[in-house]
C-alpha cells in the first residue's frame, strides 16, 4: 500500500531523512517511533505530498507522490501534529468544508459528517465553535477530518500527544477501531502506544531506520533471561533470599529497597528458564505472603533506548553532567 | 471549479464570522458617506452661487462635480482598507498550520489561490456595495448619467482586484498578518504615487514608471472612458500577483 525507496529529504542546512526504505502492506498499523527531530514528521509530509523528496521514491497505492500527487492525496487522510482547525468555524461546517475539499459529492456530505461525528464521539460538540474546544476534542475533530472521505491510508502524526491519560486511551481505542478498513501509519514517541495499537514498528533515529519489524519479533529480540521483581511479606529478608536462590533456574537474587519495608528482590533467571511459576510455588509453600511479582525490563522502552543510542549521545550526556556540576557549583557558592 | 467555490465560500464566511467584515464595511460606509456628503453639499452651494450670479449658461454636471471625485475618493479609501482584507489570506493559514490541510487535499494550488482571491474580492464587493446606497440617493433626486458610474465601479473593482492580488502574494510570504498588511499597504501606496513622476519629468522612463501606477489607469475609468490598455494593465497585474503567489506556494514545498 505504501512503498518508500531510498527516500532522502535534505533541508537547507540539515538532512532530515537519509536514504530510508520501507513498505507497509494493506491493513497494517505501523508505529513510527523516534525521538523528537528524528525525521518522523518529514517522512509523513513526503507521503502526504506536502513536501517533495530530495531523492528517492515514495508511492501510495501505486501512485508516485511526485508524478500523481492528486491521486495520492485522494487516498490519504492526514492528521498533522497540530490538528488543522479554523478556530472561528463550527465543527459541522468545518467538516462539511473538508468533505468538499476531499471531493465528496454534495448529496453525501451531511451523511458523512454525521457518520464521522458519531464514530469519533464529537456529535455533542457539532455546533460548537472550534476555538472553544478542549484539546481532546480538537484532536478528535482532527481525526474526524482525516477519515471523512474514508481514505484507504491514514497518516497520523502524534495522534495522542498533549492528551490526558483518559483521552489518550480513547484516542487509541478510536485508532484501533479504524484498523480494520484502513492502512495506518502513526508516529509517536510513547512506546506503550506502539505496543498496544501497532502490528509493526519502524524505529527511526537521526533520519535513518534502525529497526523495521513486527512488535512480536521485537520482543523476542530481548535477552533470553528473565528479570523478575518480587515482594514478599511475613518473613525475614535473609530467609527469603536463601530460599529464592534455591529455586531451579535462578541465577542471582538481589535485595532491593521497598517502599514500606516489605522485603523486595530482583531475581534474574539463567538463560532460557522461566522461573516465575517456581518462584511463586516456593514462596507459597514456605507460608509467606507474595504481595507482588512482575517482570521488569521487557518493554519496548529498553529496546528503543538501546537502539537509538547514538554515538553523539555520550558527549551530550557528558556535557549535561558537566553543566549540572557547574550549576551545582554555582548554587553551593 | 467546485474546489474554487468551496475555498471562496469558506473565505467569505470566515470574514463574516469574525468582526473583520463588519468593521471594514462600517469604516468604509462611514468614510464614503462623509465624502459623499461633502461632495453633494459643495455641489449644491456651488450650484446656487452660479444661479445667483445670473449666468446659468452651462448647467453644472452632477457627474463631474460629485461622482467623479467620489470615485477617486473611494479608490483612496480602498487603498487603505484592502490590505486589511488580504493580509490574512495565507499568513493565517501558515501560522495555524491549516495550510497543511489545504496542501494535502486533492486540490490544485491554483484552485486554492483563485478561490482565496475570489473570496477576498467578494468581501471587497460587499464593502463597495454599501456605497451604492449613496449613489442611489443621487438617482432619487437628480438625473446623473449612469454610464460613467458603471465604468467608475468597474475601475474600483479592477483596482481592488489588483491590490488584492498583490496582497495575496505578500500574504503568502509571511506568517505574520501585520507584516503582510503593512507591506501590502506600502507597496500599493508606492504604486499609487508612481504617477507623480510624469508631472515633473517627460523622459521615456518617467512615462514607463507612470504607466505602472494604478492611479494612471483608474482616472479614465472614473471619467467614463473605457480604454483597452487600462483593462489590459489591470488584467495583467492581477495575473502577475496570482502567478507570483503560486510560485511562492510552490517554494514552501522546496524551501521548508
XYZ file of C-alpha atoms in Angstrom:
589
model
C 0.000 0.000 0.000
C 2.806 2.362 0.895
C 6.222 1.988 -0.600
C 9.245 4.130 0.183
C 12.514 3.556 -1.585
C 15.768 5.294 -0.824
C 13.990 8.391 0.409
C 16.206 11.319 1.332
C 14.984 14.739 2.372
C 17.505 17.496 2.649
C 16.681 20.927 4.013
C 18.854 23.973 3.509
C 21.040 23.219 6.497
C 20.462 19.651 7.519
C 19.391 16.266 6.271
C 16.150 15.224 7.900
C 15.816 11.776 6.394
C 18.642 9.715 4.946
C 18.019 7.057 2.377
C 15.199 5.221 4.109
C 13.146 2.427 2.597
C 10.164 0.571 3.937
C 6.898 -0.942 2.867
C 3.533 -1.077 4.507
C 1.016 -3.656 3.455
C -2.742 -3.286 3.260
C -4.485 -3.127 6.625
C -1.302 -2.885 8.669
C -0.906 -0.453 11.518
C 2.627 0.812 11.625
C 4.090 2.702 14.538
C 6.679 5.245 13.580
C 8.873 5.588 16.582
C 11.646 8.018 17.242
C 12.835 10.858 19.350
C 11.825 14.404 18.547
C 13.560 15.539 15.395
C 14.307 12.017 14.224
C 12.571 12.542 10.879
C 9.096 11.143 11.530
C 7.159 14.233 10.532
C 9.316 14.796 7.464
C 8.666 11.278 6.219
C 4.953 11.712 6.768
C 4.961 15.031 4.976
C 6.618 13.433 1.979
C 3.994 10.688 1.933
C 1.178 13.245 2.049
C 2.727 15.268 -0.798
C 3.251 18.254 1.464
C 6.996 18.111 0.862
C 8.725 16.645 -2.170
C 11.531 14.146 -1.597
C 15.054 15.326 -2.410
C 15.992 11.860 -3.609
C 14.305 8.526 -3.805
C 10.742 7.466 -4.386
C 7.601 7.219 -2.359
C 4.294 5.885 -3.548
C 0.886 5.351 -2.033
C -1.496 2.790 -3.521
C 0.745 2.631 -6.557
C 0.754 6.371 -7.237
C 4.012 8.279 -7.008
C 3.961 11.328 -4.747
C 5.765 13.449 -7.328
C 4.058 12.311 -10.511
C 0.454 11.964 -9.379
C 0.066 13.961 -6.179
C -3.678 14.451 -6.647
C -4.279 10.705 -6.812
C -2.171 10.191 -3.705
C -3.933 12.981 -1.824
C -7.327 11.477 -2.636
C -6.322 8.247 -0.929
C -4.782 9.704 2.199
C -6.259 11.027 5.383
C -3.728 13.101 7.249
C -3.678 14.392 10.774
C -0.744 16.798 11.170
C 0.934 17.298 14.518
C -1.361 20.222 15.314
C -4.877 19.477 14.082
C -5.582 21.851 11.173
C -8.656 23.589 12.562
C -10.081 27.003 11.800
C -10.846 28.498 15.201
C -13.748 30.638 14.003
C -15.657 27.769 12.368
C -18.226 25.401 13.826
C -17.277 21.739 13.887
C -20.032 20.698 11.478
C -19.367 23.416 8.909
C -15.657 22.714 9.150
C -16.220 19.040 8.434
C -18.528 19.950 5.558
C -15.807 22.202 4.170
C -13.216 19.426 4.431
C -15.593 16.954 2.741
C -15.996 19.301 -0.165
C -12.225 19.747 -0.381
C -11.789 15.987 -0.427
C -14.267 15.687 -3.270
C -17.215 14.050 -1.554
C -20.392 14.602 -3.646
C -22.611 17.337 -2.178
C -25.524 14.969 -1.611
C -23.480 12.749 0.677
C -21.778 15.418 2.744
C -24.330 15.699 5.542
C -24.462 11.950 5.924
C -20.672 11.619 6.026
C -20.354 14.416 8.576
C -22.879 12.707 10.845
C -21.109 9.392 10.445
C -17.663 10.627 11.399
C -19.080 12.670 14.255
C -20.617 9.525 15.704
C -17.525 7.487 15.073
C -15.163 9.933 16.747
C -17.567 10.856 19.512
C -17.915 14.537 18.687
C -21.631 14.583 17.903
C -22.205 16.540 21.106
C -19.992 19.438 20.036
C -21.099 19.579 16.407
C -22.310 23.150 16.658
C -19.529 24.445 18.854
C -17.014 26.943 17.549
C -13.663 25.230 17.431
C -11.744 27.814 19.400
C -13.839 26.736 22.376
C -12.995 23.039 22.126
C -10.727 21.294 24.608
C -7.511 19.706 23.399
C -9.046 16.254 23.407
C -11.947 17.316 21.242
C -9.668 19.161 18.856
C -7.679 16.011 18.373
C -10.867 14.099 17.673
C -12.050 16.664 15.167
C -8.589 16.314 13.622
C -9.075 12.570 13.310
C -12.602 13.128 12.004
C -11.333 15.331 9.175
C -8.724 12.719 8.330
C -11.219 9.879 7.948
C -14.128 11.794 6.478
C -13.546 10.680 2.900
C -12.893 7.117 4.022
C -9.339 7.002 2.700
C -7.551 3.667 2.399
C -4.469 5.155 4.045
C -4.360 7.126 7.276
C -1.308 9.066 8.360
C -1.485 10.328 11.917
C 1.295 12.470 13.303
C 1.394 12.038 17.072
C -2.327 11.490 17.455
C -2.161 11.257 21.242
C 0.320 13.970 22.105
C -0.882 16.519 24.593
C -3.872 14.478 25.701
C -4.546 13.392 29.261
C -4.315 9.648 30.021
C -8.057 9.132 29.691
C -8.129 10.892 26.338
C -5.038 9.009 25.194
C -6.766 5.754 25.873
C -9.863 6.911 23.990
C -7.779 8.064 21.061
C -6.018 4.695 20.991
C -9.320 2.871 21.045
C -10.534 5.080 18.233
C -7.452 4.270 16.174
C -7.806 0.598 16.937
C -11.420 0.739 15.762
C -10.266 2.205 12.459
C -7.730 -0.509 11.881
C -9.993 -2.871 10.000
C -10.526 -0.859 6.839
C -7.501 1.424 6.826
C -3.789 1.124 6.479
C -2.452 3.333 9.242
C 0.888 4.936 9.913
C 1.092 6.720 13.223
C 4.053 8.423 14.746
C 4.692 8.695 18.416
C 7.380 8.773 21.000
C 5.260 6.912 23.515
C 6.335 3.314 23.388
C 3.425 1.695 25.134
C 1.242 3.149 22.444
C 3.060 1.219 19.781
C 2.876 -1.946 21.842
C -0.848 -1.529 22.242
C -2.001 -0.445 18.851
C 0.538 -1.368 16.203
C 1.330 -4.544 14.376
C 4.630 -3.285 13.054
C 7.252 -0.866 14.322
C 9.652 1.315 12.441
C 12.187 2.911 14.715
C 13.869 5.895 13.192
C 16.834 7.720 14.599
C 18.692 10.688 13.139
C 16.898 10.223 9.856
C 17.759 6.557 9.491
C 15.693 3.458 10.082
C 17.178 1.455 12.914
C 14.575 -1.261 13.080
C 11.645 -2.213 10.948
C 9.962 -5.260 12.369
C 6.798 -6.648 13.896
C 6.125 -5.932 17.543
C 6.246 -9.643 18.372
C 9.648 -10.085 16.755
C 10.986 -7.079 18.585
C 10.056 -8.618 21.886
C 11.820 -11.834 21.082
C 14.968 -9.883 20.385
C 15.342 -9.154 24.034
C 17.773 -11.231 26.015
C 16.740 -14.743 26.790
C 16.966 -14.332 30.547
C 14.091 -13.172 32.680
C 14.245 -10.420 35.272
C 11.554 -10.641 37.937
C 10.766 -8.157 40.642
C 9.243 -9.801 43.683
C 7.898 -8.541 47.002
C 7.295 -10.853 49.967
C 5.962 -10.137 53.441
C 5.838 -12.306 56.522
C 9.468 -13.420 56.634
C 12.963 -12.142 57.249
C 14.780 -10.948 54.143
C 17.689 -13.300 54.672
C 15.458 -16.353 54.838
C 13.599 -15.332 51.723
C 16.781 -14.657 49.827
C 18.165 -18.029 50.743
C 15.015 -19.812 49.720
C 14.750 -17.977 46.400
C 18.309 -18.800 45.491
C 17.469 -22.492 45.743
C 14.710 -22.278 43.109
C 15.856 -24.073 39.961
C 16.907 -21.738 37.150
C 17.614 -18.738 39.351
C 20.974 -17.188 38.619
C 21.015 -14.301 41.024
C 18.887 -12.684 43.748
C 19.428 -9.058 44.645
C 17.771 -7.318 47.595
C 16.067 -4.134 46.705
C 14.730 -1.278 48.785
C 10.997 -1.287 49.028
C 8.644 1.482 49.914
C 7.149 0.201 53.137
C 9.800 -2.120 54.478
C 8.491 -5.366 52.952
C 11.422 -7.353 51.661
C 11.800 -6.945 47.924
C 14.113 -8.650 45.484
C 15.111 -8.749 41.903
C 15.560 -12.241 40.587
C 17.469 -12.934 37.422
C 16.988 -16.259 35.707
C 19.520 -18.339 33.839
C 19.259 -18.359 30.086
C 16.095 -19.924 28.665
C 14.495 -20.519 32.049
C 11.060 -19.306 33.007
C 11.305 -19.028 36.773
C 8.089 -17.297 37.741
C 5.918 -20.372 38.434
C 8.613 -21.980 40.548
C 9.259 -18.773 42.465
C 5.606 -18.418 43.302
C 5.306 -22.016 44.380
C 8.382 -21.754 46.610
C 7.076 -18.671 48.376
C 3.623 -20.086 48.959
C 4.951 -23.423 50.201
C 7.124 -21.606 52.715
C 3.975 -19.961 54.076
C 4.934 -16.389 53.161
C 2.774 -13.756 51.549
C 3.557 -12.997 47.943
C 2.495 -9.349 47.599
C 3.934 -8.542 44.224
C 5.600 -10.239 41.306
C 6.215 -8.686 37.922
C 8.566 -8.964 35.030
C 10.841 -5.980 34.521
C 12.888 -4.841 31.582
C 10.679 -6.428 28.998
C 9.148 -3.331 27.474
C 9.965 -1.796 24.146
C 11.319 1.104 26.097
C 14.632 -0.601 26.716
C 14.921 -1.914 23.215
C 14.183 1.541 21.926
C 16.714 3.273 24.110
C 19.277 0.634 23.241
C 18.715 1.028 19.517
C 18.609 4.785 19.354
C 21.655 5.231 21.490
C 23.727 7.226 19.076
C 27.410 7.937 19.029
C 26.763 11.541 19.956
C 24.758 10.505 22.973
C 27.840 10.039 25.125
C 29.313 13.515 24.663
C 25.891 15.087 25.082
C 25.368 13.237 28.337
C 28.843 14.247 29.448
C 28.086 17.841 28.609
C 24.845 17.648 30.557
C 26.662 16.267 33.559
C 29.270 18.988 33.238
C 26.532 21.597 33.093
C 24.886 20.107 36.139
C 28.137 20.106 38.049
C 28.690 23.702 37.078
C 25.203 24.607 38.182
C 25.756 22.782 41.431
C 28.967 24.688 41.933
C 27.186 27.953 41.381
C 24.441 27.117 43.837
C 26.831 25.958 46.510
C 28.818 29.132 46.327
C -14.353 24.758 -10.353
C -16.083 23.231 -7.341
C -12.880 23.477 -5.332
C -12.552 27.166 -6.142
C -16.094 27.833 -4.936
C -15.530 25.747 -1.829
C -12.491 27.771 -0.850
C -14.026 31.066 -1.918
C -17.135 30.349 0.146
C -15.089 29.373 3.168
C -13.049 32.576 2.937
C -16.091 34.775 2.609
C -17.752 33.040 5.534
C -14.683 33.465 7.706
C -14.771 37.233 7.084
C -18.360 37.328 8.219
C -17.947 35.052 11.228
C -15.276 37.392 12.551
C -15.653 41.106 13.211
C -13.437 41.937 10.207
C -16.236 42.133 7.650
C -18.483 44.318 9.788
C -15.650 46.581 10.844
C -14.457 47.099 7.282
C -17.955 47.726 5.983
C -18.728 50.160 8.778
C -15.492 52.073 8.249
C -15.967 52.202 4.516
C -19.606 53.252 4.848
C -18.663 55.996 7.270
C -15.800 57.420 5.246
C -17.564 57.119 1.917
C -20.670 58.658 3.411
C -18.670 61.628 4.622
C -17.100 62.103 1.197
C -20.490 61.820 -0.402
C -21.972 64.394 1.917
C -19.128 66.833 1.333
C -19.248 66.450 -2.430
C -23.013 66.940 -2.696
C -23.031 69.831 -0.214
C -20.318 71.578 -2.215
C -22.219 70.865 -5.414
C -25.401 72.385 -4.019
C -23.661 75.533 -2.765
C -21.702 75.984 -5.973
C -24.874 75.434 -7.979
C -26.765 78.090 -6.012
C -23.908 80.539 -6.394
C -23.822 80.004 -10.162
C -27.539 80.602 -10.355
C -27.387 83.783 -8.287
C -24.598 85.271 -10.358
C -27.191 85.132 -13.057
C -25.296 83.263 -15.720
C -26.531 79.709 -15.745
C -25.187 79.395 -19.279
C -23.956 75.853 -18.612
C -25.883 73.607 -16.254
C -23.431 72.006 -13.822
C -22.952 68.282 -14.299
C -23.506 66.155 -11.210
C -21.236 63.561 -12.795
C -18.300 65.922 -12.976
C -18.823 67.545 -9.602
C -19.990 64.703 -7.429
C -19.478 61.275 -8.935
C -16.034 61.752 -10.492
C -14.410 62.965 -7.267
C -16.347 60.404 -5.235
C -14.956 57.536 -7.282
C -11.474 58.931 -6.784
C -12.050 59.136 -3.053
C -13.453 55.625 -2.914
C -10.319 54.314 -4.535
C -8.187 56.063 -1.889
C -10.270 54.575 0.895
C -9.929 51.215 -0.818
C -6.173 51.567 -0.826
C -6.243 51.817 2.962
C -8.795 49.112 3.629
C -7.967 46.448 1.031
C -4.684 45.390 2.695
C -6.794 44.602 5.748
C -8.814 42.196 3.636
C -5.900 40.410 2.012
C -3.412 40.260 4.850
C -4.839 37.168 6.499
C -5.386 35.072 3.370
C -2.302 32.880 3.588
C -0.419 34.173 6.606
C -3.142 32.965 8.960
C -3.132 29.501 7.399
C 0.627 29.344 7.671
C 0.606 30.377 11.292
C -2.135 27.997 12.421
C -0.908 25.078 10.315
C -4.151 24.748 8.368
C -2.099 25.246 5.207
C -1.207 21.573 5.655
C -4.846 20.648 5.277
C -5.188 22.631 2.058
C -1.970 21.400 0.536
C -2.593 17.749 1.352
C -6.135 17.808 -0.004
C -6.781 16.769 -3.600
C -6.859 20.382 -4.767
C -4.506 22.190 -7.123
C -2.503 25.159 -5.894
C -4.091 27.497 -8.411
C -7.544 26.482 -7.226
C -6.590 27.447 -3.685
C -5.154 30.764 -4.840
C -8.022 31.773 -7.102
C -10.542 30.627 -4.501
C -8.930 32.759 -1.849
C -8.595 35.747 -4.134
C -12.235 35.465 -5.183
C -13.259 35.204 -1.540
C -11.382 38.411 -0.789
C -12.903 40.006 -3.896
C -16.402 39.097 -2.692
C -15.619 40.706 0.628
C -14.447 43.831 -1.186
C -17.597 43.840 -3.313
C -19.760 43.673 -0.197
C -17.909 46.699 1.094
C -18.270 48.513 -2.196
C -21.956 47.674 -2.383
C -22.554 49.931 0.617
C -21.586 52.937 -1.485
C -24.398 52.102 -3.900
C -26.840 53.390 -1.265
C -25.337 56.858 -1.591
C -25.309 56.705 -5.351
C -28.938 55.595 -5.327
C -29.779 58.832 -3.494
C -28.373 60.779 -6.406
C -30.692 58.941 -8.749
C -33.648 59.605 -6.443
C -33.159 63.416 -6.530
C -31.202 64.025 -9.665
C -30.543 62.780 -13.141
C -26.954 61.638 -13.243
C -25.586 59.822 -16.270
C -25.355 56.160 -15.280
C -22.611 55.194 -17.720
C -19.667 56.921 -16.000
C -20.929 55.485 -12.723
C -20.725 51.986 -14.103
C -17.251 52.479 -15.524
C -16.246 54.076 -12.240
C -17.337 50.968 -10.385
C -15.596 48.819 -12.968
C -12.440 50.827 -12.257
C -12.851 50.352 -8.493
C -13.332 46.631 -8.932
C -10.334 46.229 -11.205
C -8.160 48.338 -8.978
C -9.335 46.458 -5.908
C -8.610 43.189 -7.674
C -5.072 44.337 -8.412
C -4.362 45.396 -4.856
C -5.885 42.158 -3.571
C -3.742 40.079 -5.933
C -0.617 41.862 -4.700
C -1.859 41.428 -1.139
C -2.481 37.721 -1.697
C 1.085 37.305 -2.868
C 2.575 39.221 0.053
C 0.388 37.305 2.491
C 1.823 34.044 1.166
C 5.328 35.192 2.054
C 4.903 35.564 5.785
C 3.262 34.030 8.829
C 2.643 37.454 10.283
C -0.550 39.256 9.321
C 0.715 42.657 10.430
C 3.759 42.360 8.212
C 1.579 41.252 5.302
C -0.820 44.150 5.786
C 1.850 46.792 6.233
C 3.891 45.592 3.257
C 0.827 45.445 1.019
C -0.196 48.922 2.034
C 3.276 50.378 1.422
C 3.706 48.745 -1.950
C 0.272 49.797 -3.121
C 0.813 53.335 -1.906
C 4.037 53.402 -3.870
C 2.318 52.021 -6.983
C -0.251 54.721 -6.493
C 2.081 57.707 -6.379
C 4.282 56.485 -9.209
C 2.093 58.601 -11.459
C 3.602 61.742 -9.947
C 6.803 61.128 -11.870
C 5.217 62.170 -15.140
C 4.254 65.555 -13.737
C 7.825 66.767 -13.397
C 9.644 64.647 -15.946
C 8.786 63.745 -19.509
C 11.623 61.355 -20.273
C 10.567 57.968 -21.675
C 11.491 56.186 -18.427
C 9.242 58.500 -16.488
C 6.377 57.662 -18.794
C 7.081 53.979 -18.248
C 7.148 54.441 -14.470
C 3.936 56.444 -14.540
C 2.346 53.723 -16.639
C 2.871 51.293 -13.767
C 0.842 53.442 -11.429
C -2.584 52.086 -10.575
C -3.881 55.657 -10.478
C -2.960 56.405 -14.108
C -5.301 53.671 -15.212
C -8.072 54.453 -12.805
C -8.641 58.080 -13.819
C -10.006 57.435 -17.318
C -12.409 54.837 -15.935
C -13.680 57.186 -13.258
C -14.478 59.694 -16.008
C -16.370 57.167 -18.074
C -13.676 56.215 -20.560
C -13.034 52.525 -21.133
C -9.658 52.077 -22.736
C -8.358 48.620 -23.604
C -4.889 49.463 -22.347
C -6.240 50.112 -18.850
C -8.138 46.832 -18.822
C -5.023 45.042 -20.039
C -2.966 46.708 -17.331
C -5.283 45.612 -14.528
C -5.750 42.160 -16.011
C -2.033 41.535 -16.290
C -1.336 42.991 -12.833
C -3.896 40.624 -11.286
C -2.434 37.711 -13.224
C 1.093 38.626 -12.126
C 0.057 38.858 -8.474
C -1.659 35.467 -8.533
C 1.151 33.882 -10.538
C 3.722 35.067 -8.006
C 1.521 33.611 -5.265
C 1.587 30.221 -6.929
C 5.396 30.395 -7.169
C 5.538 31.344 -3.530
C 3.283 28.436 -2.502
C 5.412 26.082 -4.517
C 8.537 27.387 -2.840
C 7.016 26.484 0.529
C 7.475 22.911 -0.572
C 11.022 23.289 -1.757
C 12.436 25.596 0.876
C 10.826 24.330 4.055
